[in-house]
Amino acid sequence: MTLTWQQLRDVKTQEFTEAAAAWADVSSRADAGRDRISVGMIKSLEDQKGVSATAARDRLKRVDRNFDFIHTECGLVRTTLNSLAHELAEEQARLKAALEDASARGFTVHPDGSVQYPPGGEDFLTKEPVPGGSVRGVDKPLYLQGADTHPLGKAPFPTNANPNHGLAQEIATRILDVLKAAQGVDSRFTQALNRLKAPEGLDVTEATWADAAGDAAVVRKEAGDYLRDTIPEDRSPADRHGWWQGLSDDQRAELLATYPDVIGNLDGVPSGVRDEANRDNLQLLIGKLSEQSDEKSQTQLAGMRSIDDQLRNPGPKDPPMYLLGIGDQGGGRAIVAYGNPDTSRNVSAYVPGLGTALDAEFARNDLKRARDTAKGAQEFDSSSASIVWLGYDAPQLPAAHVVDNTDVMFTEHAEKGAPAYNQFMAGISATNQNPDPHVTAIGHSYGSLTVGQAALQSGGIPGVDDIVLVGSPGTGAQRAEQLGVGKEHVFVGAAENDPVSKAPNKVESGAMLVGGGAGAVAGGVAGSVLGPVGTVGGALIGGVVGGVHGFVVGDAVTDDSQNFFGTDPSHRDFGAHRFKVDDGPRPIVGGDGPMDAHSNYFNPTKDRESATNIALIVAGHSQDISTEEPR
């Protein structure tokens, strides 16, 4: 059906906003129901054993997911209706302006959209007023009419000497343009609303969430001008915090329903809000990735499922868990806090390093490190929260491709991650409610280089009081005082058997590569007299011997304080406090692999002293740590 200007004029856009408010109420009720189930009912059954308790928990979790889906879908309906009202109101305003211009000039707008105008001007021959007439809107502006057929490619001169003719034509064309635009609005939003239908049945599965992810994409596309442009993504975290605080409850709810991915990852937005948004976005991402079969998607899906399970089934003694960031870009993004970073006096943010990506191992190991740190710090100050920040692409070093993968040898990943880490830390400062919170930056492995690069930026890491570096191959700094917090506030843990903290410097590494290559060639030639097997064996032995010789030569001509990324943080020349840690198992001989000693710093079971020292620093009791001599 063709839309008429009378229909557009008479549309009551308020009815759409009222309907949107009703859908918002349903969405809010579903959200409240979800909270009552997850926070109240399910939690009350945690300590109960038996078949009945298990069945009750399973059913409540199913209802919880259903409420979650209802909350999301109803929120999308609300935004679609509000956006429809917004766009139709804009077209109504344009129509009203055209009608008012016609009335002011004494023109008549007919039901079919044509515009009748009175006599005017003067006939060149008769000197009489040129008669009036009626015109319709055209698809092209007046100055282009006839240009396609004109021999010079230009519009002909006006043929009607009545000046009212051109004015009426312009108004009629404006009305036609408005009607076409309004028809397009109606068509787009009809399609969007028709998509927002729940599948039959009561079981909300990953396929259901995949459909919801498609719904959200459509609504975001249609509501782009209405909502997306209002989000201050290019502003500072402090400005974003002020913007969020100034919004009404309705505005916040609508942004959360439509852009959980943006709001959930927006530094400066309160942690509780980010958690709410990211829990919704996590479901959409799980649904989306479950439909994709490539290795990256399936790897990230495993990590997200594990995070989702931990969010839904927290340990009875674990601090409350906040999902402060989640995404599938690059190697994946995940920021998880244990304890509320907005209300805690002590907040730490740990950056993982080499080999870390959003996968099941990250969800198992790195989340545990943040959880252990929070629990340890809370033993010394209950107002403590700890965060694991995977907000960048850490270099990957698969065990099967150690020789081929050289990402870890370069600073590019850390240099790219440093500004993002600083933005996040500025957000922590903006949202924390304490007058002078104690904030600690923690870098493990290559993550210590990322922290170091962040600290070396102008102004240092926002709000940070202490820096902890463990298993570090260097920070890019030569001295602790370069990190912006004073050397007395830089703390280093380096296990005796951690190969990363003893990484050779660049001269030694280069000499090892050259020596290893030359040794392999010489060994291969020498072994060739024994045939193909001798060639291979000789090359391997020669490569090892040559590499060792290269290291010795390189070590003899370089400063022993240097490792791959600057001064060894555990060396006396760096000037930091070195806290006690366990030596850790010797590579392969005393452990399960070459990196065991590199992984135990946060683990209170495997290295109680290190975990306690980290917890003391995070809790603001660094004066109580146990120390050891620098290297």
XYZ file of C-alpha atoms in Angstrom:
631
model
C 0.000 0.000 0.000
C 1.285 3.454 -0.983
C 1.650 5.874 1.890
C -0.213 9.173 1.503
C 0.843 12.480 2.941
C -2.358 12.608 4.995
C -1.498 9.257 6.599
C 2.006 10.413 7.410
C 0.693 13.680 8.804
C -1.767 11.883 11.064
C 0.559 9.153 12.359
C 0.732 9.289 16.161
C 4.364 8.425 16.799
C 3.630 8.586 20.517
C 1.766 5.305 20.158
C 5.013 3.647 19.028
C 6.933 5.069 21.981
C 4.182 3.931 24.337
C 4.375 0.443 22.852
C 8.157 0.583 23.227
C 7.733 1.462 26.893
C 5.500 -1.573 27.359
C 8.103 -3.849 25.765
C 10.739 -2.206 27.957
C 8.667 -3.082 31.006
C 8.544 -6.735 29.918
C 12.301 -6.677 29.330
C 12.909 -5.198 32.784
C 10.642 -7.738 34.439
C 12.487 -10.564 32.692
C 15.792 -9.089 33.863
C 14.514 -8.864 37.430
C 13.239 -12.434 37.221
C 16.624 -13.574 35.971
C 18.322 -11.885 38.920
C 15.943 -13.450 41.429
C 16.602 -16.888 40.003
C 20.378 -16.644 39.623
C 21.147 -14.628 42.748
C 18.447 -16.002 44.992
C 17.024 -19.399 44.096
C 19.996 -21.093 42.424
C 22.436 -19.794 45.018
C 20.242 -21.060 47.842
C 20.511 -24.579 46.399
C 24.307 -24.603 46.077
C 24.890 -26.385 49.369
C 22.081 -28.900 48.919
C 22.906 -32.387 47.704
C 20.836 -35.097 46.106
C 18.953 -35.831 42.902
C 16.086 -33.454 43.650
C 18.389 -30.501 44.369
C 20.339 -31.169 41.165
C 17.149 -31.391 39.110
C 15.838 -28.179 40.670
C 19.065 -26.342 39.877
C 19.030 -27.565 36.275
C 15.446 -26.415 35.772
C 16.102 -23.050 37.360
C 19.139 -22.549 35.125
C 16.929 -23.278 32.127
C 14.399 -20.702 33.312
C 17.268 -18.285 33.933
C 18.379 -18.636 30.295
C 14.794 -18.161 29.118
C 14.470 -14.936 31.083
C 17.818 -13.828 29.690
C 16.552 -14.363 26.143
C 13.249 -12.597 26.835
C 15.140 -9.659 28.321
C 17.321 -9.360 25.207
C 14.604 -9.818 22.575
C 12.095 -7.510 24.256
C 14.807 -4.905 24.589
C 15.426 -5.146 20.837
C 11.694 -4.706 20.127
C 11.689 -1.640 22.359
C 14.613 -0.065 20.506
C 13.121 -0.890 17.110
C 9.848 0.825 17.995
C 11.592 3.854 19.460
C 13.809 4.163 16.414
C 10.763 3.830 14.133
C 9.029 6.631 16.034
C 12.165 8.759 15.841
C 12.577 8.410 12.073
C 8.876 8.873 11.297
C 8.835 11.991 13.471
C 11.690 13.406 11.398
C 9.758 12.787 8.167
C 6.631 14.269 9.732
C 8.602 17.411 10.551
C 9.803 17.667 6.939
C 6.227 17.191 5.675
C 4.902 19.803 8.080
C 7.485 22.317 6.866
C 6.487 21.714 3.230
C 2.765 22.040 4.013
C 3.371 25.263 5.939
C 5.361 26.714 3.048
C 2.495 25.854 0.664
C -0.086 27.460 2.946
C 1.999 30.610 3.414
C 2.096 31.114 -0.367
C -1.606 30.409 -0.891
C -0.943 27.079 -2.566
C -3.253 24.075 -2.212
C -1.893 20.577 -1.627
C -4.263 18.014 -3.134
C -4.810 14.512 -1.705
C -2.623 12.994 -4.443
C 0.308 15.223 -3.427
C 0.039 17.638 -6.342
C 0.285 21.347 -5.548
C -2.022 23.970 -7.080
C -0.662 27.489 -7.441
C -2.356 30.842 -8.342
C -1.675 33.167 -11.325
C 1.481 35.227 -11.129
C 4.144 36.979 -13.104
C 3.475 38.486 -16.529
C 3.000 37.012 -19.984
C 5.752 38.350 -22.265
C 3.329 39.015 -25.127
C -0.049 39.832 -23.512
C 1.331 41.466 -20.405
C -1.383 39.606 -18.509
C -0.729 37.545 -15.374
C 0.355 34.027 -16.242
C -2.418 31.586 -15.288
C -1.998 29.282 -12.290
C -1.931 25.520 -12.459
C -1.110 22.308 -10.682
C 2.167 20.343 -10.546
C 3.374 17.047 -9.167
C 6.615 16.226 -7.457
C 9.459 14.943 -9.615
C 12.292 12.522 -8.942
C 14.978 14.998 -10.006
C 15.677 18.518 -8.808
C 14.436 21.254 -11.095
C 17.915 22.139 -12.318
C 18.386 18.574 -13.620
C 15.005 18.115 -15.269
C 15.473 17.493 -18.975
C 19.278 17.294 -18.661
C 19.333 13.703 -19.931
C 17.850 14.682 -23.295
C 19.310 18.169 -23.701
C 21.992 18.245 -26.437
C 24.453 20.069 -24.139
C 23.726 17.896 -21.136
C 22.126 20.820 -19.320
C 18.657 21.503 -18.052
C 16.602 23.771 -20.380
C 15.594 27.259 -19.401
C 12.302 27.498 -17.483
C 9.309 27.591 -19.831
C 6.721 28.893 -17.350
C 6.967 32.594 -16.557
C 4.755 32.231 -13.479
C 7.200 32.265 -10.509
C 4.654 30.307 -8.478
C 5.132 27.374 -10.822
C 8.721 26.733 -9.717
C 7.912 27.241 -6.046
C 4.967 24.847 -6.258
C 7.135 22.322 -8.092
C 9.765 22.509 -5.354
C 7.169 21.973 -2.600
C 5.519 19.084 -4.452
C 8.920 17.450 -4.895
C 9.700 17.884 -1.211
C 6.410 16.153 -0.339
C 7.196 13.330 -2.745
C 10.674 12.895 -1.244
C 9.239 12.795 2.272
C 6.695 10.143 1.314
C 9.354 7.990 -0.329
C 11.579 8.275 2.721
C 8.708 7.469 5.088
C 7.748 4.487 2.923
C 11.339 3.267 3.191
C 11.287 3.716 6.971
C 8.064 1.731 7.212
C 9.440 -1.061 5.008
C 12.743 -1.344 6.880
C 11.212 -1.434 10.314
C 8.461 -3.839 9.247
C 11.184 -6.283 8.217
C 13.105 -5.679 11.431
C 10.052 -6.275 13.619
C 9.109 -9.381 11.664
C 12.526 -10.834 12.519
C 11.965 -10.405 16.231
C 10.063 -13.626 16.734
C 11.076 -16.285 19.205
C 11.271 -19.875 17.940
C 8.664 -22.311 19.172
C 9.238 -24.109 22.447
C 10.671 -23.147 25.792
C 14.247 -24.328 25.339
C 16.713 -21.512 24.687
C 19.693 -23.099 22.964
C 22.839 -21.783 21.303
C 20.906 -21.849 18.029
C 18.314 -19.589 19.644
C 21.059 -17.167 20.626
C 22.500 -17.363 17.117
C 19.120 -16.188 15.832
C 19.098 -13.450 18.481
C 22.548 -12.327 17.325
C 21.125 -11.907 13.827
C 18.190 -9.965 15.258
C 20.535 -7.666 17.148
C 22.582 -7.003 14.013
C 19.468 -5.959 12.098
C 18.203 -3.696 14.878
C 21.614 -2.074 15.271
C 21.706 -1.349 11.555
C 18.280 0.265 11.585
C 18.796 2.132 14.860
C 22.271 3.355 13.965
C 21.461 7.035 13.653
C 19.103 6.921 16.600
C 21.455 5.439 19.208
C 24.984 4.629 18.019
C 25.953 8.222 17.319
C 25.107 9.158 20.908
C 27.840 6.898 22.344
C 31.021 8.949 22.984
C 33.510 6.313 21.851
C 36.106 8.938 20.935
C 36.052 10.612 24.368
C 38.165 9.926 27.453
C 37.034 7.328 30.030
C 36.306 10.154 32.491
C 34.081 11.889 29.913
C 32.302 8.620 29.150
C 31.661 8.107 32.850
C 30.101 11.562 33.078
C 28.012 10.859 29.966
C 26.700 7.588 31.388
C 25.877 9.176 34.745
C 23.873 11.857 32.945
C 21.607 9.433 31.073
C 18.112 8.550 32.187
C 17.267 4.986 33.208
C 15.331 4.539 29.966
C 18.266 5.717 27.852
C 20.639 3.372 29.652
C 18.309 0.406 29.285
C 17.893 1.020 25.574
C 21.635 1.284 24.975
C 22.232 -1.899 26.966
C 19.606 -3.780 24.977
C 20.853 -2.670 21.570
C 24.601 -2.249 22.025
C 25.730 -4.596 24.802
C 28.966 -5.182 22.870
C 29.791 -1.467 22.803
C 28.663 -0.509 26.311
C 30.202 -3.629 27.839
C 33.623 -2.781 26.441
C 33.472 0.989 26.975
C 36.097 2.108 29.495
C 34.560 4.585 31.928
C 31.204 2.831 32.197
C 30.588 1.416 35.717
C 31.697 -2.176 36.246
C 28.235 -3.439 37.184
C 26.827 -2.039 33.952
C 29.649 -3.506 31.885
C 29.085 -6.868 33.529
C 25.373 -6.790 32.699
C 26.046 -5.808 29.095
C 28.807 -8.353 28.581
C 26.803 -11.231 30.020
C 24.166 -10.505 27.365
C 26.789 -10.025 24.665
C 28.458 -13.282 25.705
C 25.269 -15.173 24.881
C 25.052 -13.469 21.485
C 28.692 -14.297 20.759
C 28.267 -17.920 21.812
C 25.275 -18.160 19.506
C 27.162 -16.544 16.644
C 30.326 -18.661 17.018
C 28.351 -21.883 17.431
C 27.215 -21.448 13.823
C 30.803 -21.198 12.539
C 33.081 -24.178 11.982
C 36.504 -22.573 11.492
C 39.235 -23.319 14.036
C 39.446 -19.781 15.433
C 35.701 -19.603 16.104
C 35.610 -23.008 17.741
C 38.641 -22.199 19.895
C 37.089 -18.945 21.109
C 33.740 -20.669 21.569
C 35.340 -23.144 23.981
C 36.777 -20.267 26.004
C 33.480 -18.373 26.060
C 31.512 -21.439 27.106
C 33.912 -21.948 29.996
C 33.597 -18.308 31.079
C 29.812 -18.557 30.816
C 29.809 -21.680 32.970
C 31.945 -19.954 35.623
C 29.650 -16.925 35.610
C 26.615 -19.140 36.114
C 28.240 -21.477 38.626
C 30.603 -19.492 40.860
C 32.461 -21.263 43.623
C 30.846 -20.874 47.065
C 33.903 -19.054 48.459
C 34.870 -17.126 45.329
C 34.611 -13.324 45.186
C 31.809 -12.034 42.938
C 32.755 -12.255 39.278
C 32.422 -9.323 36.837
C 32.735 -9.681 33.071
C 34.246 -6.325 32.078
C 35.012 -7.157 28.465
C 34.356 -9.848 25.859
C 34.870 -9.971 22.106
C 35.902 -12.189 19.203
C 38.241 -9.785 17.420
C 41.804 -10.963 16.821
C 42.741 -13.723 19.215
C 39.728 -12.799 21.338
C 39.141 -10.363 24.168
C 38.174 -11.095 27.765
C 38.440 -8.950 30.883
C 37.296 -10.598 34.108
C 37.310 -9.186 37.638
C 36.945 -10.958 40.959
C 35.564 -8.417 43.400
C 33.964 -5.124 42.389
C 36.604 -2.767 40.919
C 34.335 0.236 41.552
C 33.872 -0.243 45.287
C 37.156 -1.929 46.273
C 39.937 0.143 47.812
C 42.557 -2.104 46.218
C 42.367 -3.040 42.553
C 44.894 -4.951 40.450
C 44.867 -5.621 36.708
C 47.017 -8.509 35.478
C 48.177 -8.704 31.837
C 48.939 -12.227 30.590
C 51.545 -12.775 27.939
C 53.135 -15.306 25.638
C 50.683 -17.760 24.100
C 47.559 -16.275 25.704
C 44.360 -16.114 23.655
C 40.669 -16.495 24.374
C 40.432 -20.262 24.646
C 39.621 -22.937 27.198
C 43.121 -22.764 28.681
C 42.807 -19.015 29.293
C 39.410 -19.522 30.924
C 40.866 -22.223 33.137
C 44.314 -20.868 34.040
C 44.346 -17.089 33.695
C 40.980 -16.604 35.375
C 42.250 -18.741 38.232
C 45.299 -16.479 38.596
C 43.072 -13.417 38.991
C 40.769 -15.309 41.347
C 43.675 -16.538 43.488
C 45.116 -13.013 43.631
C 41.779 -11.549 44.721
C 41.255 -14.198 47.381
C 44.811 -13.772 48.623
C 44.554 -9.977 48.777
C 41.233 -10.188 50.593
C 42.957 -12.070 53.402
C 44.861 -8.840 54.112
C 42.158 -6.327 53.096
C 38.636 -7.494 52.316
C 38.138 -4.493 50.031
C 40.255 -5.907 47.188
C 39.513 -6.841 43.585
C 41.713 -8.459 40.958
C 41.323 -8.380 37.186
C 42.754 -10.398 34.330
C 42.999 -8.147 31.267
C 43.155 -9.811 27.860
C 42.463 -6.629 25.938
C 45.139 -7.139 23.298
C 46.580 -9.822 21.023
C 49.423 -11.466 22.900
C 52.089 -13.121 20.739
C 51.458 -16.789 20.099
C 54.108 -19.445 20.519
C 52.591 -22.904 19.909
C 54.799 -25.612 21.361
C 54.865 -27.415 18.023
C 56.239 -24.334 16.237
C 58.675 -22.832 18.730
C 61.425 -22.425 16.166
C 59.229 -20.871 13.496
C 57.239 -18.398 15.581
C 59.196 -15.227 16.363
C 56.299 -12.933 17.438
C 57.538 -13.018 21.018
C 60.882 -11.547 19.952
C 59.338 -8.231 18.961
C 57.602 -5.374 20.744
C 54.781 -4.796 18.244
C 52.088 -6.594 20.257
C 53.061 -4.824 23.469
C 53.203 -1.423 21.771
C 49.699 -1.940 20.388
C 48.362 -3.281 23.671
C 49.824 -0.538 25.869
C 47.402 2.280 24.874
C 44.416 -0.044 25.299
C 45.645 -1.059 28.757
C 46.090 2.579 29.745
C 42.573 3.387 28.544
C 41.223 0.552 30.645
C 43.140 1.696 33.710
C 41.894 5.251 33.177
C 38.397 3.766 33.199
C 39.105 2.037 36.516
C 40.171 5.397 37.964
C 37.035 7.069 36.599
C 34.586 4.553 38.064
C 36.214 3.713 41.405
C 34.199 5.242 44.222
C 37.031 5.538 46.766
C 38.766 8.897 47.216
C 42.258 7.422 46.773
C 42.158 3.791 45.592
C 45.319 1.689 45.595
C 45.862 0.311 42.081
C 48.435 -2.269 40.994
C 49.485 -3.146 37.447
C 50.702 -6.741 37.072
C 52.519 -8.119 34.043
C 53.371 -11.784 33.548
C 55.729 -13.046 30.841
C 55.339 -10.945 27.670
C 52.542 -9.153 29.535
C 55.250 -7.487 31.628
C 56.553 -5.916 28.419
C 53.034 -4.667 27.680
C 52.809 -3.179 31.179
C 56.270 -1.698 30.720
C 55.335 -0.111 27.406
C 52.178 1.296 28.994
C 54.219 2.752 31.861
C 56.684 4.332 29.419
C 53.929 6.267 27.655
C 53.494 9.928 28.519
C 51.945 10.180 31.969
C 52.493 6.500 32.745
C 49.682 4.083 33.591
C 46.692 6.124 34.852
C 46.020 5.773 38.569
C 48.633 3.075 39.190
C 50.551 3.072 42.488
C 52.527 -0.189 42.233
C 53.816 -2.366 39.405
C 54.457 -6.112 39.732
C 56.490 -7.979 37.099
C 56.761 -11.776 37.153
C 58.492 -14.125 34.738
C 59.575 -11.070 32.777
C 61.752 -11.035 29.645
C 62.075 -7.238 30.130
C 59.919 -4.157 30.014
C 61.664 -1.992 27.447
C 62.996 0.127 30.319
C 66.584 0.181 31.537
C 65.727 1.233 35.094
C 62.753 0.849 37.404
C 62.357 4.600 37.897
C 61.453 4.937 34.207
C 58.135 3.176 34.878
C 56.547 6.229 36.445
C 55.743 5.026 39.970
C 59.161 5.352 41.598
C 61.537 2.416 41.823
C 60.420 1.684 45.385
C 57.000 0.784 43.960
C 58.256 -1.677 41.321
C 58.299 -5.325 42.436
C 59.768 -8.289 40.577
C 59.387 -12.040 40.927
C 61.804 -14.258 38.990
C 62.035 -17.999 39.624
C 65.489 -19.502 39.384
C 64.271 -22.137 36.913
C 62.071 -19.845 34.834
C 63.635 -19.772 31.338
C 61.697 -16.646 30.310
C 63.081 -14.494 33.123
C 66.533 -15.627 31.985
C 65.891 -14.954 28.315
C 69.109 -14.249 26.400
C 69.575 -10.703 25.198
C 69.415 -9.844 21.515
C 73.170 -10.171 20.946
C 73.214 -13.581 22.614
C 70.120 -14.668 20.679
C 71.662 -13.580 17.393
C 74.890 -15.367 18.188
C 72.942 -18.511 19.102
C 71.102 -18.447 15.778
C 74.291 -17.897 13.774
C 76.224 -20.479 15.786
C 73.404 -22.983 15.588
C 73.090 -22.565 11.827
C 76.806 -22.888 11.214
C 77.037 -25.868 13.549
C 74.160 -27.622 11.821
C 75.810 -27.239 8.414
C 79.190 -28.447 9.664
C 77.660 -31.336 11.575
C 75.593 -32.392 8.594
C 78.626 -32.449 6.309
C 80.652 -34.418 8.855
C 77.876 -36.930 9.379
C 77.155 -37.430 5.684
C 79.845 -40.133 5.487
C 77.396 -42.299 7.460
C 74.574 -41.744 5.017
C 71.253 -39.843 5.330
C 70.782 -40.761 8.988
C 74.267 -39.533 9.780
C 73.581 -36.256 7.980
C 70.460 -35.579 10.053
C 72.090 -36.630 13.322
C 75.214 -34.617 12.620
C 73.150 -31.537 11.811
C 71.175 -31.803 15.057
C 74.247 -32.298 17.226
C 76.172 -29.610 15.370
C 73.254 -27.181 15.727
C 73.078 -27.653 19.496
C 76.825 -27.364 19.965
C 76.995 -24.348 17.655
C 74.106 -22.659 19.456
C 75.746 -23.157 22.853
C 79.042 -21.849 21.495
C 77.247 -18.838 20.000
C 75.611 -18.063 23.340
C 78.962 -18.262 25.135
C 80.555 -15.912 22.611
C 77.628 -13.480 22.779
C 77.507 -13.601 26.558
C 81.209 -12.768 26.762
C 80.776 -9.488 24.917
C 77.500 -8.232 26.470
C 76.324 -6.844 29.787
C 74.908 -9.619 31.986
C 72.170 -7.257 33.218
C 70.506 -7.238 29.823
C 67.852 -9.649 28.622
C 65.758 -9.550 25.473
C 63.704 -6.421 26.188
C 66.089 -4.197 28.120
C 67.485 -4.607 31.601
C 66.499 -7.789 33.420
C 63.921 -6.521 35.974
C 65.343 -8.878 38.608
C 68.898 -7.536 38.142
C 70.379 -5.082 40.631
C 70.988 -2.557 37.832
C 67.231 -2.303 37.248
C 66.661 -1.160 40.826
C 63.337 -2.840 41.679
C 62.394 -4.821 44.782
C 62.812 -8.540 44.147
C 60.383 -10.576 46.219
C 60.876 -14.190 47.151
C 59.481 -16.914 44.939
C 60.031 -20.623 44.765
C 62.803 -21.761 42.405
C 60.244 -23.874 40.586
C 60.857 -27.263 38.996
C 63.857 -27.570 36.732
C 62.832 -27.654 33.072
C 61.746 -31.155 32.040
C 63.888 -32.786 34.748
C 61.834 -31.649 37.735
C 58.524 -30.831 36.073
C 56.226 -31.808 33.278
C 57.730 -29.458 30.702
C 60.203 -26.670 30.035
C 57.913 -23.876 31.308
C 56.609 -25.162 34.663
C 58.538 -22.633 36.748
C 57.166 -19.866 34.517
C 53.554 -20.638 35.443
C 53.483 -20.894 39.247
C 53.844 -17.302 40.460
C 50.143 -16.824 41.241
C 49.434 -20.336 42.458
C 49.160 -20.546 46.287
C 49.422 -24.331 46.123
C 52.578 -24.539 43.995
C 54.292 -21.316 45.119
C 52.733 -20.065 48.328
C 55.427 -17.464 48.980
C 55.129 -15.808 45.582
C 51.304 -15.783 45.658
C 51.356 -14.302 49.173
C 53.818 -11.588 48.200
C 51.710 -10.609 45.190
C 48.596 -10.547 47.396
C 50.345 -8.331 49.956
C 51.364 -5.825 47.290
C 47.852 -5.767 45.786
C 46.310 -5.245 49.240
C 48.593 -2.277 49.915
C 50.906 -4.068 52.365
C 54.077 -4.169 50.284
C 56.138 -3.394 53.382
C 55.378 -6.920 54.603
C 56.650 -8.887 51.612
C 59.602 -11.264 51.844
C 62.490 -10.239 49.629
C 65.597 -11.746 48.097
C 68.755 -10.324 46.585
C 68.639 -9.126 42.985
C 70.615 -11.049 40.412
